[in-house]
Coordinates of C-alpha atoms and ligand atoms in Angstrom, one line a residue:
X1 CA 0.0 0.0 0.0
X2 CA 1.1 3.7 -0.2
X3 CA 3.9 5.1 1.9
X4 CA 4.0 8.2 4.0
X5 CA 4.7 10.4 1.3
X6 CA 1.8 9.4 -0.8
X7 CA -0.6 9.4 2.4
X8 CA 0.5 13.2 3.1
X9 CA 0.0 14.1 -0.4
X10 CA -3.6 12.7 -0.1
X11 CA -4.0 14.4 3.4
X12 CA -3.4 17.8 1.4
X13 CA -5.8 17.2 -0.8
X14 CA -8.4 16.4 1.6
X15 CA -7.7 19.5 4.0
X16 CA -9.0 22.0 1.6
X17 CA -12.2 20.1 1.7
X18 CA -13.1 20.2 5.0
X19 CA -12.1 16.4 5.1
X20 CA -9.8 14.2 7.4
X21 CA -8.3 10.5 7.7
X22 CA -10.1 9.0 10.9
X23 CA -7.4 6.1 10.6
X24 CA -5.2 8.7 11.9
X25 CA -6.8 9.9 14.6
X26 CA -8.9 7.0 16.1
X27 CA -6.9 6.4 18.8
X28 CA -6.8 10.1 19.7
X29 CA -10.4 10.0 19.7
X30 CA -11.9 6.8 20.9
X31 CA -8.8 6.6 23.5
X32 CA -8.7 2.8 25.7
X33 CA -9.4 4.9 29.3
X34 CA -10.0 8.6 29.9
X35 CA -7.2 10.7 29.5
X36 CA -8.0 13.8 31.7
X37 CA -6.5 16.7 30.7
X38 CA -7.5 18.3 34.0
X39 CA -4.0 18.8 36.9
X40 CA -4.9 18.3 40.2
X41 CA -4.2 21.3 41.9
X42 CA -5.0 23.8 45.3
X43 CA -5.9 27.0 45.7
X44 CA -5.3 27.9 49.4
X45 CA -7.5 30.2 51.3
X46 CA -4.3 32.0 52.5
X47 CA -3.7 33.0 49.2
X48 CA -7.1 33.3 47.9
X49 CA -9.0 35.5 51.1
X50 CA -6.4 38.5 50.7
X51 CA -6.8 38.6 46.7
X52 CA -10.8 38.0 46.9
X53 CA -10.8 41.1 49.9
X54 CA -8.2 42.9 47.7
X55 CA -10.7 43.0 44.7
X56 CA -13.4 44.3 47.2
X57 CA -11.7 47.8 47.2
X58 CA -11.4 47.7 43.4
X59 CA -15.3 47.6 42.4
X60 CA -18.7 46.9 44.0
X61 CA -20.5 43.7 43.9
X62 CA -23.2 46.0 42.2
X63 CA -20.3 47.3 39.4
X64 CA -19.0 43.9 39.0
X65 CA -22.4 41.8 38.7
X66 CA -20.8 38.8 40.1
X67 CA -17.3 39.9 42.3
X68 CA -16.1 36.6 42.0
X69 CA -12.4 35.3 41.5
X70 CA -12.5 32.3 39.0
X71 CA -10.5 29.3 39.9
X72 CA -8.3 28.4 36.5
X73 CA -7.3 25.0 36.4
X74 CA -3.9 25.4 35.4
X75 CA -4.2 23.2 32.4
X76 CA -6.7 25.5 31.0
X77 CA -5.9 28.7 31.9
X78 CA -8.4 31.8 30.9
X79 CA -11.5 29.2 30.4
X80 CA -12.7 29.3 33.2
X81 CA -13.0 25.8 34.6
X82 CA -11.6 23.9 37.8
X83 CA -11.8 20.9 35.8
X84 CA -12.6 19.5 32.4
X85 CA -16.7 20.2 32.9
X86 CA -17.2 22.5 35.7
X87 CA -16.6 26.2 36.3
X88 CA -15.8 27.1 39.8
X89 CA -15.0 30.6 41.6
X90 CA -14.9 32.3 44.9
X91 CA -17.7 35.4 45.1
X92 CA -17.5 38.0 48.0
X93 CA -20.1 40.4 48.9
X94 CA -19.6 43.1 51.4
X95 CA -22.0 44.6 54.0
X96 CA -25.2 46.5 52.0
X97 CA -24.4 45.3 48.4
X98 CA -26.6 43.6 46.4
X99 CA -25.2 41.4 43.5
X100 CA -28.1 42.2 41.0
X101 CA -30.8 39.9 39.9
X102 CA -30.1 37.9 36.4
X103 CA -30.9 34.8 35.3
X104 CA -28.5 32.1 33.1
X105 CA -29.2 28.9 31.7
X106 CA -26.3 27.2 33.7
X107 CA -27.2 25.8 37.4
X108 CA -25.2 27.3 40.3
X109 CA -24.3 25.3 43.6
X110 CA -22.6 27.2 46.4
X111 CA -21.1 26.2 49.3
X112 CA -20.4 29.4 52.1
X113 CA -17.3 29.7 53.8
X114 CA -18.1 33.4 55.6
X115 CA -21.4 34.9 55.9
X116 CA -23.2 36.5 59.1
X117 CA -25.9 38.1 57.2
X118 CA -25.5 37.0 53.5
X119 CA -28.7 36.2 52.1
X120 CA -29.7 35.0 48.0
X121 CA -33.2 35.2 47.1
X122 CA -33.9 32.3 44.1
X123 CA -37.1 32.7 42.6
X124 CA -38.7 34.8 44.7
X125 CA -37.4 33.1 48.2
X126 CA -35.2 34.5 50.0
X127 CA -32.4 32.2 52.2
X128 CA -30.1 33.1 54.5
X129 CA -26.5 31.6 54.4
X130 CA -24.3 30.4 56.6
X131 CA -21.1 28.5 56.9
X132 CA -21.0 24.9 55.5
X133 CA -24.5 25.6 53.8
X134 CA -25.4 24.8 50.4
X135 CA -27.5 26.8 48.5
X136 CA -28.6 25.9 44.8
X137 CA -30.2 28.3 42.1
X138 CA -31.4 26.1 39.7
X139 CA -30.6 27.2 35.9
X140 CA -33.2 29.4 34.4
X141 CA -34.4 30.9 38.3
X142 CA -33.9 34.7 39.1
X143 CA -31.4 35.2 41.8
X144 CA -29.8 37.7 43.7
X145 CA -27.5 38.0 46.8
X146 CA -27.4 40.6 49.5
X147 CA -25.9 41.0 52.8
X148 CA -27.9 42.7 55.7
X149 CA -24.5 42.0 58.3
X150 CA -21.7 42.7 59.2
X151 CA -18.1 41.3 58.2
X152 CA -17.2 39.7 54.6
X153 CA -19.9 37.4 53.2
X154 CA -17.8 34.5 50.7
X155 CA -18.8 31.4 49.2
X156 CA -17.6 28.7 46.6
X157 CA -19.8 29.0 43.3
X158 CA -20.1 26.0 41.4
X159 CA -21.7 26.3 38.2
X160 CA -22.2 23.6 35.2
X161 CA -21.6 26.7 32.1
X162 CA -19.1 24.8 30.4
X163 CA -21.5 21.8 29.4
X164 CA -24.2 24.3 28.7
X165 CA -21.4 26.1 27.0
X166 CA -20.6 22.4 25.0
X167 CA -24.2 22.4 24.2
X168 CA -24.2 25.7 22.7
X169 CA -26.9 26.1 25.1
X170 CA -26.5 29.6 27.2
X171 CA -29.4 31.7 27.9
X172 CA -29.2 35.1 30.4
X173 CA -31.0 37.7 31.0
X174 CA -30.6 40.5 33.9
X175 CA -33.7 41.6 36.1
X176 CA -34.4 45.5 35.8
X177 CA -34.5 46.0 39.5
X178 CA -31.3 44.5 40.8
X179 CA -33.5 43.0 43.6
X180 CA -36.5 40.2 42.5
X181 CA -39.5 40.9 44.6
X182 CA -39.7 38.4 47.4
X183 CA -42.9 36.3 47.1
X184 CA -42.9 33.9 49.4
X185 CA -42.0 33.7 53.0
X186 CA -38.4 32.2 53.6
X187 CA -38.3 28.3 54.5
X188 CA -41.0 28.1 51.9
X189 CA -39.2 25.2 50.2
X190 CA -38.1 23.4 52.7
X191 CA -41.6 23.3 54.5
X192 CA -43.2 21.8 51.4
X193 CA -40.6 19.2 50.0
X194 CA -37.4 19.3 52.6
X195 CA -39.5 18.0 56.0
X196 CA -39.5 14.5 55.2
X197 CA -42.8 15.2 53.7
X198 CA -44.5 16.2 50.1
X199 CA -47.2 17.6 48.6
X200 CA -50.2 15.7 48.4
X201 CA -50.8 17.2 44.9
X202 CA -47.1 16.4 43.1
X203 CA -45.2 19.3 41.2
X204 CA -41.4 19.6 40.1
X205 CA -41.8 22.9 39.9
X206 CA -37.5 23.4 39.1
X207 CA -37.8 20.1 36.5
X208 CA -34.7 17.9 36.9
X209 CA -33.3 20.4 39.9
X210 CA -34.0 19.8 43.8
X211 CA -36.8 22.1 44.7
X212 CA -35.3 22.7 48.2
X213 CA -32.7 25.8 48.0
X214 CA -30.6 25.5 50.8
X215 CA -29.4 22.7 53.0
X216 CA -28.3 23.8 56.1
X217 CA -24.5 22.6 57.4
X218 CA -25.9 21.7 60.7
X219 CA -28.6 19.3 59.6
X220 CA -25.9 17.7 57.2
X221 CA -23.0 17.7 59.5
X222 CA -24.8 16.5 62.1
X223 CA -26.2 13.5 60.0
X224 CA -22.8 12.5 58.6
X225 CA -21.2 12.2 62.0
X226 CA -24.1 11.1 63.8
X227 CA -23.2 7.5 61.1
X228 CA -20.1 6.7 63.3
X229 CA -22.1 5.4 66.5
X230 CA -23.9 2.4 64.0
X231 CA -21.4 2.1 61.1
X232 CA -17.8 1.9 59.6
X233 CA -16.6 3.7 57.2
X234 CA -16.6 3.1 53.5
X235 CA -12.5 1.9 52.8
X236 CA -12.6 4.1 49.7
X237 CA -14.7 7.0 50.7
X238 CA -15.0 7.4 54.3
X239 CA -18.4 8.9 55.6
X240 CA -20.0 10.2 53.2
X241 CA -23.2 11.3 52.9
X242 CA -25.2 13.2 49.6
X243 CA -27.6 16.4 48.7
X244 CA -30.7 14.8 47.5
X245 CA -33.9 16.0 45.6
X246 CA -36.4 14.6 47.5
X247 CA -38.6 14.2 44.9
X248 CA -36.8 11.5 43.4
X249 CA -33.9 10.5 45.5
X250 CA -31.3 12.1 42.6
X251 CA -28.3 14.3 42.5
X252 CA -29.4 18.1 43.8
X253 CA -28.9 19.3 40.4
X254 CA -29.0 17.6 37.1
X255 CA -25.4 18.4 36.2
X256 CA -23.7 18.7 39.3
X257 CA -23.8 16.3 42.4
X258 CA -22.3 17.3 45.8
X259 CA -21.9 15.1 49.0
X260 CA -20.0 15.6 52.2
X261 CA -17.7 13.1 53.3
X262 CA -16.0 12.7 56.9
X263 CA -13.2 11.1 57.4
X264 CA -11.9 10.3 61.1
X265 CA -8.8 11.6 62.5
X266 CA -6.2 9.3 60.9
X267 CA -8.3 7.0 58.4
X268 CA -6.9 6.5 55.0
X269 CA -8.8 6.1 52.1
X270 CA -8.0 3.4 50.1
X271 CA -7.1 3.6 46.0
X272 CA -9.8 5.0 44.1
X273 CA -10.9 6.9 40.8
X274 CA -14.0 7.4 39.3
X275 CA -14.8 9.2 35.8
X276 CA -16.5 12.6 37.3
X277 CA -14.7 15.6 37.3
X278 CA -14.3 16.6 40.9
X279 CA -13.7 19.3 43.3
X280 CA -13.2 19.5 46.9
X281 CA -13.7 22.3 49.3
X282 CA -12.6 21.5 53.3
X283 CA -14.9 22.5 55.7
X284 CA -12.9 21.1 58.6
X285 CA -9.7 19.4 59.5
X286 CA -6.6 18.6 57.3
X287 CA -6.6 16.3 54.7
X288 CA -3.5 15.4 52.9
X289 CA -4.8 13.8 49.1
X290 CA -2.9 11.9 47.0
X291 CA -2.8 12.0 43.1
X292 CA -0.6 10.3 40.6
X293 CA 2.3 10.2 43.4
X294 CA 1.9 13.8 44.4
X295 CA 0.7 15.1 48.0
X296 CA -1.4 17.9 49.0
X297 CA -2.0 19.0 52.2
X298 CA -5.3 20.8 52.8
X299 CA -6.9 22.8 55.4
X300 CA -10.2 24.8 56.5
X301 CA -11.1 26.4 53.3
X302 CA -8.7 25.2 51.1
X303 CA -10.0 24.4 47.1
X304 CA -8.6 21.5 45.1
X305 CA -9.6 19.9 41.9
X306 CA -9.7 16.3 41.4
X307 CA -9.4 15.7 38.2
X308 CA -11.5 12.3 36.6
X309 CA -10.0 9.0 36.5
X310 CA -7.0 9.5 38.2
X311 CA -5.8 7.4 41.3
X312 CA -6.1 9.4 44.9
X313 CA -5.8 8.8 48.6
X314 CA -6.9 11.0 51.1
X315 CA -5.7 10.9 54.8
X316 CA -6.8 13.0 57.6
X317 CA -4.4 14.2 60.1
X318 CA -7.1 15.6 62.2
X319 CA -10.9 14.9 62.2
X320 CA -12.4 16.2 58.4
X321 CA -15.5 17.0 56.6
X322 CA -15.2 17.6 53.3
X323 CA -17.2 18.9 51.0
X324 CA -17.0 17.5 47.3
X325 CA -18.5 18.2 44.1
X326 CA -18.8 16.8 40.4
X327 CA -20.3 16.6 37.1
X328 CA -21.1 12.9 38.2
X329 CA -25.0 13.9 38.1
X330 CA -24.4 14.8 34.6
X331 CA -22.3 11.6 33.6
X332 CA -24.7 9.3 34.8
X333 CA -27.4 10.6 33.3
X334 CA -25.9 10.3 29.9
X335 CA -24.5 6.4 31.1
X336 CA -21.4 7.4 31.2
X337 CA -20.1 7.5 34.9
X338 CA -18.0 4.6 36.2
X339 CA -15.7 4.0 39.2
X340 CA -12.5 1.2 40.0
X341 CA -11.2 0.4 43.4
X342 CA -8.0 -0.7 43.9
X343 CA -6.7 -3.3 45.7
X344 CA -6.7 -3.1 49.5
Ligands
GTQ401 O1 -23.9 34.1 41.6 O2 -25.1 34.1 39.8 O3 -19.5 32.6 40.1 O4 -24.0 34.1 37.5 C1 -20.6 33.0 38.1 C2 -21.7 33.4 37.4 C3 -21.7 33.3 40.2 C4 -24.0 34.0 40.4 C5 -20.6 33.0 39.4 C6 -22.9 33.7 38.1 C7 -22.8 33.7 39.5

């Protein structure tokens, strides 16, 4: 058959005409196992807190829309993503701003680090935010964030824009008042699906998205630790316990899932990976993770992303909750999601 000069000469003529050999690329794009692009990498709150106050004396919340410092994995600098599929940041507001009202296409999970105060309103219900709680604003809701306290209010935005990106899929529009009007009385949500209970008439009224808004850190916190007095922990994952639409038992959001996992002062996780693009925030405790032979050590605050498919252990050198999330909700959706655990 034809050598490699003849196959390049063919190549040329193909290029012109929007044309190209799959024989040379198959492997490149039906590859054995996932090769994520992703590094795993930290962003400390050390150096993240005095940047993120920094950018508080350069422009308002109100100026700025969103004052929010984007985490760039470092693999994909200027895009805008901690990991291959999810776009992560750290927003601060300061006492008496509002960050105006706007909707997007793209769901937002947060997670709050700082707030005595800090309040979002999503859909017309307002909830307060505290420390260790998350708070989702499902995509296509009107939400805005305020802060009636004192003190810094910060929080980890998670937001699934680079799939609806993928998708070619990104809708926004901003609200003419910066505030929405507040229509129902706060708690709203969680009285009528979050009690354990559900209406007798049945509604999804945020389709594929929990219709609970926030889930408070003391409820979950308590939960996870309360599992120690009856059970062990899981070898490869520790304690770990996940947001959940009570409607249906699912991931909190359909592209992003989020769980909080303790892990006892001194337990090791065993080897794992799994294909979901992962983040981790720590809520308390240090954690020291392990990737591909390199070590982190994390404490309070601390960001990391965990990229998919790649080998970790996690140790904690002082009792940890951790707070984790993924595009796992996406990837199982579409079938694709799997996991491996090593050898013990
Ligand atoms: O709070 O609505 O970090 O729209 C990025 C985009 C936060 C938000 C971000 C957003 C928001």
């Amino acid at each position: 058959m034809a050598d490699v000069k003849e196959k390049e000469a063919f190549y040329e003529k193909l290029t012109p005409n929007s044309l190209g050999p799959l024989w040379e690329r198959m492997k490149g794009l039906v590859s054995p196992e996932p090769r994520n692009k992703a590094k795993p990498f930290v962003w400390y709150y050390d150096t993240v807190r005095p940047l993120l106050m920094e950018s508080g004396d350069l422009l308002t919340a109100e100026e700025a829309e969103r004052r929010v410092l984007v985490f760039d994995n470092p693999e994909f600098a200027g895009t805008s993503r901690i990991n291959s599929t999810l776009y992560a940041g750290v927003q601060l507001i300061l006492p008496g701003e509002t960050a105006p009202a706007h909707k997007h296409a793209a769901g937002a999970l947060r997670f709050i680090l700082e707030s005595e105060g800090g309040y979002t309103t999503v859909d017309g219900e307002r909830s307060e935010m505290k420390r260790g709680d998350v708070v989702i604003t499902p995509g296509g809701t009107f939400h805005d964030h305020g802060h009636d306290g004192t003190g810094p209010v910060i929080w980890i935005d998670a937001l699934d824009v680079p799939m609806v990106n993928f998708f070619e899929c990104g809708f926004s529009e901003e609200l003419q008042d910066s505030k929405q009007k507040v229509t129902k009385q706060s708690g709203h949500s969680t009285a009528e699906f979050g009690s354990g209970m559900l209406p007798l008439v049945s509604s999804a009224p945020f389709g594929l998205n929990s219709p609970v808004f926030s889930y408070p850190y003391d409820r979950a916190r308590n939960a996870l630790l309360s599992l120690k007095a009856s059970a062990a922990p899981d070898p490869y994952i520790g304690y770990s316990l996940r947001y959940a639409n009570p409607l249906d038992g699912g991931w909190v959001m359909p592209m992003i899932a989020a769980w909080l996992v303790h892990l006892p002062r001194g337990f090791s996780t065993a080897p794992y990976r799994a294909t979901d693009n992962q983040a981790i925030v720590i809520s308390e405790g240090r954690v020291s993770v392990e990737m591909n032979g390199e070590a982190f050590d994390l404490g309070s605050n601390d960001v990391m992303a965990l990229p998919g498919w790649t080998w970790r252990t996690m140790r904690a050198s002082e009792d940890a909750v951790i707070f984790f999330f993924s595009d796992r909700s996406a990837q199982e959706k579409l079938g694709l999601w799997k996991e491996e655990r090593g050898n013990i």
